[in-house]
XYZ file of C-alpha atoms in Angstrom:
341
model
C 0.000 0.000 0.000
C 1.360 3.362 -1.035
C 2.030 6.277 1.214
C -1.007 8.296 2.213
C -0.773 11.776 0.669
C -0.715 14.608 3.184
C -2.388 17.880 2.316
C -0.534 21.115 2.916
C -3.243 22.143 5.363
C -3.982 19.138 7.493
C -6.261 20.136 10.333
C -6.049 16.649 11.828
C -2.405 17.188 12.652
C -1.508 19.059 15.791
C -0.272 22.534 14.953
C 2.186 24.400 17.132
C 0.734 27.625 18.474
C 2.913 30.558 19.298
C 1.513 32.103 22.480
C 3.559 35.230 21.850
C 2.043 35.724 18.397
C -1.522 35.072 19.599
C -1.144 37.498 22.444
C 0.380 40.095 20.121
C -2.539 39.869 17.656
C -5.045 40.116 20.496
C -3.251 43.135 21.907
C -3.255 44.881 18.518
C -6.935 44.157 18.013
C -7.734 45.385 21.489
C -5.709 48.570 20.925
C -7.553 49.282 17.657
C -10.934 48.555 19.215
C -10.103 50.631 22.262
C -9.101 53.604 20.109
C -12.329 53.495 18.080
C -14.497 53.009 21.166
C -12.798 55.795 23.124
C -13.023 58.255 20.231
C -16.671 57.493 19.492
C -17.623 57.742 23.175
C -15.838 61.078 23.460
C -17.396 62.656 20.364
C -20.685 60.761 20.103
C -22.693 62.866 22.606
C -21.952 66.009 20.539
C -23.107 64.480 17.221
C -26.630 65.433 16.174
C -29.226 64.305 13.673
C -30.707 67.041 11.458
C -34.152 67.051 9.907
C -34.474 69.881 7.408
C -37.584 71.275 5.715
C -36.586 73.255 2.641
C -38.447 75.789 0.548
C -40.134 74.252 -2.527
C -38.528 74.730 -5.904
C -40.276 76.717 -8.614
C -43.329 74.811 -9.811
C -43.525 72.535 -6.750
C -46.328 74.478 -5.067
C -46.268 74.712 -1.283
C -45.163 71.155 -0.603
C -42.061 71.143 1.566
C -38.982 69.190 0.588
C -37.409 67.354 3.488
C -33.934 66.010 4.029
C -31.728 64.674 6.786
C -28.090 64.984 7.696
C -25.621 65.128 10.527
C -23.742 67.766 12.481
C -21.772 68.252 15.677
C -21.781 70.792 18.491
C -18.477 72.648 18.837
C -19.330 75.239 21.527
C -21.217 74.684 24.814
C -23.739 77.410 23.917
C -25.076 75.558 20.898
C -23.103 76.329 17.730
C -23.164 73.353 15.368
C -21.054 72.552 12.300
C -22.635 70.787 9.323
C -22.686 70.852 5.501
C -24.042 73.714 3.443
C -25.849 71.292 1.128
C -27.762 69.915 4.133
C -29.184 73.246 5.387
C -28.938 75.702 2.477
C -32.334 77.300 1.847
C -33.887 75.610 4.889
C -37.267 76.783 6.169
C -36.815 74.914 9.414
C -34.121 72.771 11.039
C -34.768 70.237 13.796
C -31.785 68.980 15.814
C -31.883 65.717 17.795
C -29.283 64.291 20.187
C -28.625 60.638 21.031
C -30.621 61.024 24.273
C -33.682 62.114 22.192
C -33.396 65.760 23.276
C -34.704 67.875 20.389
C -34.255 71.560 19.509
C -35.216 74.007 16.788
C -32.139 75.497 15.106
C -31.413 78.746 13.287
C -29.064 79.049 10.327
C -26.140 81.311 11.251
C -24.555 81.139 7.800
C -23.384 78.751 5.118
C -20.723 78.678 2.431
C -21.649 76.537 -0.579
C -18.132 77.005 -2.010
C -16.614 74.878 0.790
C -19.837 73.023 1.746
C -19.593 74.231 5.358
C -22.436 75.691 7.437
C -23.042 76.818 11.005
C -26.395 76.532 12.771
C -27.292 77.285 16.389
C -29.647 75.902 18.996
C -30.630 77.370 22.353
C -28.795 75.697 25.179
C -25.884 75.836 27.588
C -23.302 73.355 28.843
C -23.984 71.157 25.823
C -21.604 68.287 25.009
C -19.004 69.451 22.495
C -16.557 67.941 20.029
C -12.960 69.138 20.153
C -11.742 70.649 16.882
C -8.317 69.257 16.041
C -5.957 70.144 13.203
C -5.676 68.665 9.721
C -2.234 70.156 9.081
C -0.270 67.219 10.500
C -2.409 64.350 9.246
C -0.629 61.325 7.772
C -1.851 58.917 5.128
C -2.778 55.654 6.863
C -3.834 57.354 10.081
C -6.970 56.034 11.778
C -10.127 57.921 10.758
C -13.513 57.469 12.444
C -16.782 58.802 11.025
C -19.875 59.361 13.147
C -23.260 60.275 11.721
C -26.749 59.206 10.743
C -26.618 57.254 7.448
C -30.015 56.417 5.985
C -31.652 57.498 9.235
C -29.722 55.003 11.381
C -28.825 57.504 14.057
C -25.393 57.753 15.652
C -23.611 55.172 13.522
C -19.837 54.721 13.809
C -17.594 53.586 10.939
C -13.808 53.393 10.930
C -11.059 53.339 8.338
C -7.924 55.263 7.492
C -6.930 58.531 5.887
C -6.527 57.305 2.310
C -5.079 60.494 0.782
C -4.520 64.147 1.573
C -4.644 67.366 -0.430
C -7.438 66.275 -2.758
C -9.556 68.876 -4.575
C -13.307 68.425 -4.875
C -15.708 70.386 -7.066
C -18.428 72.024 -4.961
C -22.020 72.422 -6.105
C -21.234 76.047 -7.062
C -18.443 75.005 -9.414
C -15.549 76.197 -7.253
C -12.881 73.797 -6.076
C -12.705 72.850 -2.413
C -8.991 72.486 -1.713
C -7.201 70.403 0.931
C -9.902 67.715 1.016
C -9.322 64.525 3.027
C -10.007 61.186 1.326
C -10.958 58.308 3.613
C -12.291 54.774 3.346
C -14.395 55.120 6.509
C -17.813 54.225 5.113
C -20.078 57.213 4.423
C -23.632 57.130 3.117
C -26.445 59.654 2.575
C -27.212 61.075 6.004
C -23.544 61.125 7.075
C -23.166 64.554 5.464
C -22.063 67.154 8.006
C -20.917 64.657 10.620
C -17.419 64.631 12.100
C -14.402 62.689 10.903
C -12.225 62.204 13.975
C -8.802 60.828 14.849
C -7.923 58.261 17.504
C -7.806 60.997 20.175
C -11.402 61.946 19.422
C -10.443 65.273 17.800
C -12.377 66.385 14.721
C -10.109 66.400 11.656
C -12.760 66.903 8.965
C -16.414 67.485 8.117
C -17.807 64.559 6.103
C -19.147 65.880 2.844
C -19.273 63.549 -0.178
C -19.006 60.112 -1.670
C -18.514 58.843 -5.202
C -21.627 56.820 -6.084
C -20.966 53.105 -6.684
C -17.298 53.457 -5.681
C -15.920 51.326 -2.882
C -14.325 53.176 0.001
C -13.776 56.558 -1.662
C -15.233 59.214 0.622
C -14.329 62.835 1.273
C -14.285 65.339 4.126
C -13.569 69.057 4.189
C -10.401 69.486 6.251
C -11.082 70.955 9.688
C -8.502 73.735 9.187
C -10.546 74.933 6.190
C -13.774 74.553 8.174
C -12.393 76.597 11.103
C -11.491 79.459 8.751
C -15.000 79.357 7.238
C -16.601 79.270 10.715
C -14.686 82.391 11.719
C -15.944 84.193 8.600
C -19.536 83.035 9.128
C -19.583 84.111 12.771
C -18.108 87.525 11.942
C -19.931 88.370 8.719
C -22.632 85.717 8.252
C -20.892 84.770 4.992
C -17.447 84.148 3.527
C -16.100 87.275 1.844
C -14.538 86.714 -1.582
C -13.384 88.996 -4.351
C -15.378 89.468 -7.545
C -14.518 91.090 -10.882
C -17.620 90.142 -12.858
C -16.423 87.887 -15.657
C -17.698 84.566 -16.917
C -14.860 82.521 -18.350
C -13.461 79.185 -19.379
C -10.004 77.650 -19.032
C -8.283 77.313 -22.411
C -4.785 76.249 -23.507
C -2.542 78.954 -24.927
C -0.815 78.512 -28.248
C 2.864 77.627 -28.067
C 3.586 80.629 -30.210
C 1.923 83.002 -27.710
C 3.691 81.359 -24.761
C 7.115 81.694 -26.423
C 6.528 85.166 -27.844
C 5.407 86.691 -24.516
C 7.628 84.495 -22.319
C 4.696 83.190 -20.276
C 5.130 80.914 -17.262
C 1.799 79.113 -17.746
C 0.407 77.389 -20.818
C -3.266 78.101 -20.123
C -5.464 81.033 -19.172
C -9.070 82.175 -18.748
C -10.927 83.220 -21.876
C -13.528 85.854 -21.023
C -16.938 84.700 -22.254
C -19.137 87.362 -20.635
C -18.882 90.514 -18.528
C -21.376 91.698 -15.926
C -22.668 95.251 -16.525
C -21.207 97.750 -14.061
C -18.626 95.243 -12.783
C -14.949 95.801 -12.063
C -14.096 93.983 -15.291
C -16.230 96.361 -17.351
C -14.724 99.405 -15.653
C -11.237 98.046 -16.310
C -11.952 97.716 -20.022
C -11.845 93.910 -20.239
C -13.571 92.620 -23.378
C -15.129 89.277 -24.346
C -12.481 87.160 -26.047
C -9.648 88.479 -23.868
C -7.580 85.786 -22.159
C -6.670 86.525 -18.532
C -3.192 85.198 -17.716
C -2.355 87.114 -14.525
C -3.881 88.919 -11.558
C -2.097 91.012 -8.941
C 1.281 89.756 -10.126
C 0.305 86.074 -9.923
C -0.082 83.666 -12.845
C -3.631 82.667 -13.796
C -3.567 79.258 -15.484
C -7.312 78.655 -15.272
C -10.620 79.521 -13.639
C -9.709 77.741 -10.403
C -6.492 79.750 -10.071
C -8.415 83.003 -10.573
C -10.936 81.952 -7.900
C -8.113 81.328 -5.424
C -6.593 84.748 -6.116
C -9.901 86.561 -5.582
C -9.684 86.252 -1.809
C -11.074 88.631 0.821
C -7.677 90.350 1.072
C -8.025 91.577 -2.525
C -11.458 93.175 -2.084
C -11.025 96.919 -2.674
C -7.338 96.511 -3.533
C -6.192 98.473 -6.599
C -4.068 96.127 -8.709
C -3.600 94.996 -12.301
C -4.995 92.216 -14.458
C -2.771 90.822 -17.217
C -4.420 89.560 -20.384
C -3.876 88.685 -24.021
C -5.967 90.543 -26.577
C -5.311 89.044 -29.971
C -1.511 89.500 -30.350
C -1.129 92.070 -27.565
C -0.261 91.553 -23.921
C -1.997 94.167 -21.740
C -1.921 95.199 -18.088
C -5.158 96.892 -17.016
C -5.864 98.520 -13.634
C -8.660 96.786 -11.693
C -10.166 96.790 -8.210
C -12.156 93.726 -7.142
C -15.434 94.153 -5.280
C -17.066 91.691 -2.901
C -18.798 88.664 -4.362
C -22.565 89.019 -3.813
C -23.901 86.466 -1.341
C -25.831 83.481 -2.730
C -29.372 83.244 -1.401
């Protein structure tokens, strides 16, 4: 009788177990679990569920549109961070805590360009989430999301920081810079909830997912959100510069780049000009290609948006453009971008 073949994995044979390895794996698992549990217990009481009744769109009659989302309290007297797309245009906002306490909220201000909003409820000594910093985040760092996906209130998911410095197109068309990518599962209803680190500090405001993608979710970095919050609390809006042009990013011809010694190979072709705007007063014409503003290169619409910051409102400077074969510098003073209602 021949030898009995032995499978590579033979469960009938006694297998040596390394106690050190087993204990090590258990310790790692316990450390991971402990970090997630501690962070969620620290932040969870400050996370709220939002029910929003919005004004009807044109042609919808008086029927109210309703939506839900998440948010988190960041001051003991009731200021709450959430997403602009959750509360923009809201007629009423209802805020609920994990202990079923419910409050009516008022919209303090929102910024669709970064998808950040602040609302407020009446209260004192409320549980709060600690705002951390996104400046020192590392790819691979633990990331924990808390929110209310699909109405399942106060749900915790965990993953890692998948990438940093992403850019995400907002609903207004502007780019949101310094976006955090994570694989912590997010679903509709998570919007506006906190993304926190292992210390329970908020590192981002959950904002978007890519439909049908696996584990590709985004959060506005908390450093960006803190800047927006400061603007909203001071002015009720984020102040940005405005020159009154509609434009499109176009590539420049190699001949024009070489002839004028340009640093960038693209610019903004002016498609339209608002009557009475700074652009009209400066003498900008449709068909001009903007290649510089205030001494900085303009390689596209997004670059021009970044340059039109609050610091440039009312500042007399120059816009550089190509008009047919000419390179021109025109004096211009940006005004403040009208608020979006």
